[in-house]
Coordinates of C-alpha atoms and ligand atoms in Angstrom, one line a residue:
M1369 CA 133.6 151.8 -134.5
K1370 CA 131.6 153.9 -132.0
L1371 CA 131.8 152.2 -128.6
A1372 CA 129.5 152.9 -125.7
V1373 CA 130.5 152.3 -122.1
L1374 CA 128.3 152.2 -119.0
T1375 CA 128.6 151.5 -115.3
G1376 CA 125.7 149.8 -113.5
G1377 CA 124.9 148.8 -110.0
G1378 CA 126.6 150.2 -106.8
D1379 CA 129.6 152.4 -107.4
C1380 CA 133.0 151.3 -106.2
P1381 CA 136.6 152.5 -106.4
G1382 CA 138.2 151.6 -109.7
L1383 CA 135.3 152.4 -112.1
N1384 CA 136.9 155.5 -113.4
A1385 CA 140.1 153.6 -114.0
A1386 CA 138.2 151.0 -116.0
I1387 CA 136.4 153.7 -118.0
R1388 CA 139.7 155.3 -118.7
G1389 CA 141.2 152.0 -119.8
V1390 CA 138.3 151.5 -122.3
V1391 CA 138.6 155.1 -123.7
Y1392 CA 142.3 155.1 -124.1
R1393 CA 142.4 151.6 -125.7
A1394 CA 139.5 152.5 -128.0
H1395 CA 141.2 155.7 -129.1
R1396 CA 144.5 153.9 -129.7
T1397 CA 142.8 151.4 -131.9
G1398 CA 140.8 153.9 -133.9
H1399 CA 137.4 154.0 -132.2
T1400 CA 135.4 156.7 -130.6
T1401 CA 133.7 156.2 -127.2
V1402 CA 130.6 157.6 -125.6
G1403 CA 129.5 157.1 -122.1
A1404 CA 125.9 156.2 -121.2
L1405 CA 124.9 158.1 -118.2
D1406 CA 123.6 156.3 -115.0
G1407 CA 124.0 152.8 -116.3
W1408 CA 121.4 151.0 -118.4
K1409 CA 119.0 153.9 -117.9
G1410 CA 121.2 156.2 -120.0
L1411 CA 121.5 153.7 -122.7
R1412 CA 117.8 153.1 -122.8
D1413 CA 116.9 156.9 -122.7
G1414 CA 119.7 158.0 -125.1
N1415 CA 121.7 160.0 -122.6
F1416 CA 125.3 160.0 -123.6
R1417 CA 128.4 162.0 -123.3
T1418 CA 131.5 161.9 -125.5
L1419 CA 134.6 160.6 -123.8
T1420 CA 138.1 161.6 -124.8
P1421 CA 141.5 160.5 -123.4
S1422 CA 142.5 164.0 -122.5
E1423 CA 139.7 164.6 -120.1
L1424 CA 140.3 161.3 -118.4
S1425 CA 144.0 161.5 -117.9
D1426 CA 143.9 161.4 -114.1
A1427 CA 140.6 159.5 -113.7
V1428 CA 142.5 156.4 -112.5
T1429 CA 143.0 158.2 -109.2
R1430 CA 139.3 159.1 -108.5
G1431 CA 136.6 157.1 -106.7
G1432 CA 133.0 156.8 -107.8
T1433 CA 132.0 156.8 -111.4
L1434 CA 132.2 159.8 -113.7
L1435 CA 129.3 158.4 -115.8
G1436 CA 126.9 158.0 -112.8
T1437 CA 125.2 154.7 -112.1
S1438 CA 121.8 153.2 -111.2
R1439 CA 120.3 149.8 -110.4
T1440 CA 118.1 150.0 -113.5
N1441 CA 117.1 146.7 -115.0
P1442 CA 116.4 147.5 -118.7
F1443 CA 114.8 144.0 -119.3
Q1444 CA 112.4 144.2 -116.4
D1445 CA 109.6 144.8 -119.0
E1446 CA 109.4 144.5 -122.8
T1447 CA 108.6 148.1 -123.5
D1448 CA 111.9 149.1 -121.8
A1449 CA 113.8 146.4 -123.7
T1450 CA 112.5 147.6 -127.0
H1451 CA 113.2 151.2 -126.1
L1452 CA 116.8 150.2 -125.2
L1453 CA 117.5 148.4 -128.4
G1454 CA 116.0 151.2 -130.5
S1455 CA 118.0 153.8 -128.6
V1456 CA 121.3 151.9 -129.3
R1457 CA 120.5 151.7 -133.0
A1458 CA 119.5 155.4 -133.1
A1459 CA 122.8 156.4 -131.5
G1460 CA 124.8 154.4 -134.0
I1461 CA 126.5 152.3 -131.3
D1462 CA 128.5 149.4 -132.7
A1463 CA 129.5 147.8 -129.5
L1464 CA 129.0 148.2 -125.7
V1465 CA 131.3 147.7 -122.7
A1466 CA 129.1 147.1 -119.6
I1467 CA 131.0 147.5 -116.3
G1468 CA 129.1 146.0 -113.3
G1469 CA 128.4 143.2 -111.0
D1470 CA 126.2 140.2 -111.4
D1471 CA 123.1 142.3 -112.2
T1472 CA 124.7 144.4 -114.8
L1473 CA 126.4 141.4 -116.4
S1474 CA 123.1 139.5 -116.5
A1475 CA 121.5 142.4 -118.3
A1476 CA 124.5 142.3 -120.7
R1477 CA 123.9 138.6 -121.3
E1478 CA 120.3 139.4 -122.1
F1479 CA 121.4 142.3 -124.4
A1480 CA 123.7 139.8 -126.2
R1481 CA 120.9 137.2 -126.5
R1482 CA 118.8 139.9 -128.3
G1483 CA 121.6 140.5 -130.8
G1484 CA 123.5 143.3 -129.0
K1485 CA 127.3 143.4 -129.3
V1486 CA 128.6 143.6 -125.7
V1487 CA 131.6 142.8 -123.6
G1488 CA 131.5 142.9 -119.8
V1489 CA 133.9 144.1 -117.1
P1490 CA 133.2 142.8 -113.6
K1491 CA 133.3 145.1 -110.6
T1492 CA 132.0 145.1 -107.1
M1493 CA 133.2 145.7 -103.6
D1494 CA 131.4 142.4 -102.7
N1495 CA 134.0 140.4 -104.8
D1496 CA 131.3 137.9 -105.6
V1497 CA 131.3 137.7 -109.4
G1498 CA 132.0 134.2 -110.6
G1499 CA 134.7 133.4 -113.0
T1500 CA 137.2 136.0 -111.9
D1501 CA 139.6 135.7 -109.0
W1502 CA 139.1 139.2 -107.8
T1503 CA 136.9 142.2 -108.6
F1504 CA 138.1 145.7 -108.4
G1505 CA 136.5 147.7 -105.6
F1506 CA 136.9 144.9 -103.1
D1507 CA 140.5 145.8 -102.1
S1508 CA 139.7 149.5 -101.7
A1509 CA 136.5 148.8 -99.7
S1510 CA 138.2 146.2 -97.4
S1511 CA 141.1 148.6 -96.8
V1512 CA 138.6 151.2 -95.6
A1513 CA 137.0 148.6 -93.3
V1514 CA 140.3 147.6 -91.9
D1515 CA 141.1 151.2 -91.2
A1516 CA 137.8 151.6 -89.4
L1517 CA 138.5 148.5 -87.3
E1518 CA 141.8 149.9 -86.2
R1519 CA 140.2 153.1 -85.1
L1520 CA 137.5 151.1 -83.2
R1521 CA 140.3 149.2 -81.5
D1522 CA 141.6 152.4 -79.9
T1523 CA 138.1 153.1 -78.4
A1524 CA 137.4 149.5 -77.4
R1525 CA 140.8 149.3 -75.6
S1526 CA 140.3 152.6 -73.9
H1527 CA 136.8 151.9 -72.6
H1528 CA 137.2 148.1 -72.1
R1529 CA 134.3 147.4 -74.4
A1530 CA 133.3 145.1 -77.1
I1531 CA 132.7 146.8 -80.5
V1532 CA 130.9 145.2 -83.5
L1533 CA 131.9 146.5 -86.9
E1534 CA 129.2 145.8 -89.5
V1535 CA 130.5 145.7 -93.1
M1536 CA 128.8 145.4 -96.5
G1537 CA 129.1 142.6 -99.0
R1538 CA 125.6 141.4 -99.5
N1539 CA 125.4 137.6 -99.4
A1540 CA 129.2 137.1 -99.8
G1541 CA 131.5 137.4 -96.8
W1542 CA 134.6 138.5 -98.6
V1543 CA 134.8 142.0 -97.1
A1544 CA 134.1 140.7 -93.6
L1545 CA 136.7 137.9 -94.1
A1546 CA 139.4 140.4 -95.3
T1547 CA 138.6 142.9 -92.5
G1548 CA 138.6 140.2 -89.8
L1549 CA 141.7 138.6 -91.0
A1550 CA 143.8 141.7 -91.8
G1551 CA 142.4 143.7 -88.9
A1552 CA 142.8 141.0 -86.3
A1553 CA 139.2 140.7 -85.1
D1554 CA 138.5 138.3 -82.3
Y1555 CA 135.5 136.9 -84.2
T1556 CA 134.1 137.3 -87.7
L1557 CA 130.6 136.5 -88.9
L1558 CA 129.9 135.8 -92.5
P1559 CA 126.8 134.9 -94.6
E1560 CA 128.5 131.6 -95.6
E1561 CA 128.4 130.2 -92.0
P1562 CA 125.5 129.6 -89.6
Y1563 CA 125.2 132.1 -86.7
R1564 CA 126.7 130.4 -83.7
E1565 CA 125.7 132.6 -80.8
E1566 CA 127.3 130.6 -78.0
E1567 CA 130.6 130.6 -79.8
L1568 CA 130.5 134.3 -80.4
M1569 CA 129.8 134.9 -76.7
A1570 CA 132.7 132.6 -75.7
K1571 CA 135.1 134.4 -78.0
V1572 CA 134.1 137.8 -76.7
R1573 CA 134.4 136.7 -73.1
A1574 CA 137.8 135.2 -73.8
A1575 CA 139.1 138.3 -75.5
V1576 CA 137.8 140.6 -72.7
A1577 CA 139.4 138.3 -70.1
A1578 CA 142.7 138.2 -71.9
R1579 CA 143.1 142.0 -72.7
G1580 CA 140.1 143.9 -71.6
Y1581 CA 138.2 144.4 -74.9
A1582 CA 136.9 142.6 -77.9
L1583 CA 136.5 143.3 -81.6
V1584 CA 133.9 141.6 -83.7
V1585 CA 133.4 142.0 -87.5
A1586 CA 130.0 141.0 -88.9
S1587 CA 128.8 141.0 -92.5
E1588 CA 125.5 142.6 -93.2
G1589 CA 124.4 139.3 -94.6
T1590 CA 125.1 137.2 -91.5
P1591 CA 122.2 134.7 -91.2
L1592 CA 120.7 135.5 -87.8
G1593 CA 117.7 133.3 -88.5
T1594 CA 114.4 134.3 -86.9
A1595 CA 116.3 136.9 -84.9
Q1596 CA 117.1 139.0 -88.0
G1597 CA 115.8 142.5 -88.1
S1598 CA 113.3 144.1 -90.5
V1599 CA 113.7 143.9 -94.3
A1600 CA 113.4 147.3 -96.1
G1601 CA 112.3 146.1 -99.5
Q1602 CA 114.2 145.2 -102.7
D1603 CA 115.9 146.8 -105.6
Q1604 CA 115.0 146.3 -109.3
F1605 CA 117.0 143.1 -109.4
G1606 CA 115.1 141.6 -106.4
H1607 CA 117.9 142.1 -103.9
E1608 CA 117.0 142.8 -100.2
L1609 CA 118.4 146.0 -98.8
L1610 CA 120.5 144.3 -96.1
R1611 CA 121.8 147.2 -94.1
E1612 CA 118.3 147.8 -92.8
R1613 CA 118.6 144.5 -90.9
G1614 CA 120.9 146.1 -88.4
V1615 CA 123.1 143.1 -87.9
G1616 CA 125.8 145.0 -86.0
A1617 CA 123.3 146.7 -83.6
Y1618 CA 121.5 143.4 -83.0
L1619 CA 124.8 141.6 -82.2
A1620 CA 125.9 144.4 -79.8
R1621 CA 122.6 144.0 -77.9
R1622 CA 123.0 140.3 -77.6
I1623 CA 126.6 140.6 -76.4
E1624 CA 125.6 143.0 -73.7
E1625 CA 122.7 140.7 -72.6
L1626 CA 124.5 137.4 -72.8
A1627 CA 128.2 138.1 -72.3
K1628 CA 127.6 141.0 -69.9
V1629 CA 130.2 143.2 -71.7
E1630 CA 129.5 146.8 -72.5
T1631 CA 129.2 146.9 -76.3
R1632 CA 128.8 149.4 -79.2
S1633 CA 128.3 148.8 -82.9
A1634 CA 129.4 150.8 -85.9
Q1635 CA 127.9 150.4 -89.4
I1636 CA 130.2 152.1 -91.9
G1637 CA 127.9 151.5 -94.9
H1638 CA 128.7 153.5 -98.0
I1639 CA 131.9 154.9 -96.5
Q1640 CA 133.4 151.6 -97.8
R1641 CA 132.5 152.4 -101.4
G1642 CA 133.9 155.9 -101.6
G1643 CA 137.4 157.3 -101.9
P1644 CA 140.3 156.7 -104.2
P1645 CA 141.0 153.2 -105.4
T1646 CA 144.0 151.3 -103.9
L1647 CA 147.0 150.5 -106.1
F1648 CA 145.6 146.9 -106.7
D1649 CA 142.2 148.2 -107.8
R1650 CA 143.7 150.9 -110.1
I1651 CA 145.8 148.4 -111.9
L1652 CA 143.2 145.6 -112.1
A1653 CA 140.5 148.0 -113.3
T1654 CA 142.9 149.5 -115.9
R1655 CA 143.8 146.1 -117.2
L1656 CA 140.2 144.9 -117.5
G1657 CA 139.0 148.1 -119.2
V1658 CA 141.8 147.7 -121.8
K1659 CA 141.1 144.0 -122.2
A1660 CA 137.4 144.6 -122.9
V1661 CA 138.3 146.7 -125.9
D1662 CA 140.7 144.0 -127.1
L1663 CA 137.9 141.6 -126.9
V1664 CA 135.7 143.9 -128.9
N1665 CA 138.5 144.2 -131.5
E1666 CA 138.7 140.5 -131.7
G1667 CA 134.9 140.3 -132.2
R1668 CA 134.5 138.2 -129.0
F1669 CA 131.2 139.6 -128.1
G1670 CA 129.1 138.0 -125.2
T1671 CA 132.3 137.7 -123.2
V1672 CA 133.6 139.3 -120.0
A1673 CA 137.2 140.3 -119.1
V1674 CA 138.3 138.5 -116.0
L1675 CA 141.4 138.0 -113.8
R1676 CA 142.6 134.4 -113.6
G1677 CA 145.8 134.1 -111.6
A1678 CA 148.0 136.9 -112.9
E1679 CA 146.4 137.0 -116.4
V1680 CA 143.5 138.9 -117.7
Q1681 CA 141.4 137.0 -120.2
G1682 CA 138.0 136.8 -121.8
I1683 CA 135.4 134.2 -120.8
P1684 CA 131.8 133.8 -121.9
L1685 CA 129.3 135.9 -119.9
E1686 CA 127.4 132.6 -119.2
E1687 CA 130.4 131.2 -117.4
A1688 CA 130.8 134.2 -115.1
L1689 CA 127.1 134.1 -114.3
V1690 CA 126.7 130.4 -113.4
R1691 CA 126.8 131.2 -109.7
P1692 CA 128.1 134.0 -107.4
K1693 CA 131.5 133.4 -105.9
L1694 CA 131.2 132.9 -102.1
V1695 CA 133.8 132.5 -99.5
S1696 CA 135.2 128.9 -99.8
A1697 CA 136.1 126.4 -97.1
P1698 CA 139.9 127.0 -97.3
W1699 CA 139.4 130.7 -96.7
L1700 CA 137.1 129.9 -93.7
D1701 CA 139.7 127.6 -92.3
L1702 CA 142.3 130.4 -92.6
L1703 CA 140.1 132.9 -90.9
H1704 CA 139.2 130.6 -88.0
T1705 CA 142.9 129.8 -87.4
F1706 CA 143.1 133.3 -85.8
D1707 CA 139.9 133.3 -83.7
A1708 CA 140.5 134.4 -80.1
Ligands
F6P419 O1 126.7 145.4 -104.0 C1 127.5 146.4 -103.4 C2 126.8 146.9 -102.1 O2 127.6 147.9 -101.5 C3 126.4 145.8 -101.1 O3 127.6 145.4 -100.4 C4 125.3 146.4 -100.4 O4 124.5 145.4 -99.8 C5 124.6 147.2 -101.4 O5 125.5 147.4 -102.4 C6 124.0 148.5 -100.9 O6 123.3 149.0 -102.0 P1 122.8 150.5 -102.1 O7 124.0 151.3 -102.4 O8 121.8 150.5 -103.2 O9 122.3 150.9 -100.7

């Protein structure tokens, strides 16, 4: 068979490890692999490169995606969709492995509905794909955010300030949760909970009274209600560009006004998405890439390789796309056990 692999949506550490897993397993089981460049765009426009194991030997160690990516939705209009299916036929592609988050996987589901042979691999620093316990990219991104919080602690302690660290994650608070929990923040704000301004001020005041400084972690998707900043448009899948809301900067202003504590904010943005993957992400991405090819070999198209407990397995794309995975009540309970 001739397999194609693509990476769609935001990049994250572990994508190259997953591509490498696909290419090595395909090679071992007698297939060739081409990579579609820049996600669905490359598949639609017939932009491919041949992938061989030898050139990917150390790809497991590298961040980003060697295939490039984009937030192209190939099913946004019918002309594009027809173009895509024609281009897959013309390139003689027998099966596709689509690596991405909810958007890429919903495009994969549509591809399957139109007769395409596809298997998905979930990725995202947001960790919000349903049906899988963890997505690769999340551990690496959260580790960067924890490192940032530790650096901010030095400055907060030296200047007797409050500092708000704004992290990504879209409408899921996993990165904020992990950063707050593992980095010992005094207060953590997530999209899954209402914005409780008085509680935030009380925690900041208590932390400053106890040891002279306070650290707050806020997800970019924190629901600030009418107070939220401007919205800077949407991507092709209809998602708001949340970082433009300036949640961290807004909270810092409010803390200065209400808690009367000198405050700074830091938005680490895409720094969270770059750099080498952690051990966990390297292994998870490798396992899922390999599993995707196993699913192709078993003829289980329309499925996605996921992690359930310690096992990787294939589940229907439909099942993974029922709803995004948000931070659940037991995790919130764990987080708030450690509030200041
Ligand atoms: O989905 C991953 C993510 O990093 C989100 O956490 C963030 O809101 C978004 O992508 C940023 O998108 P872009 O890279 O297009 O600015």
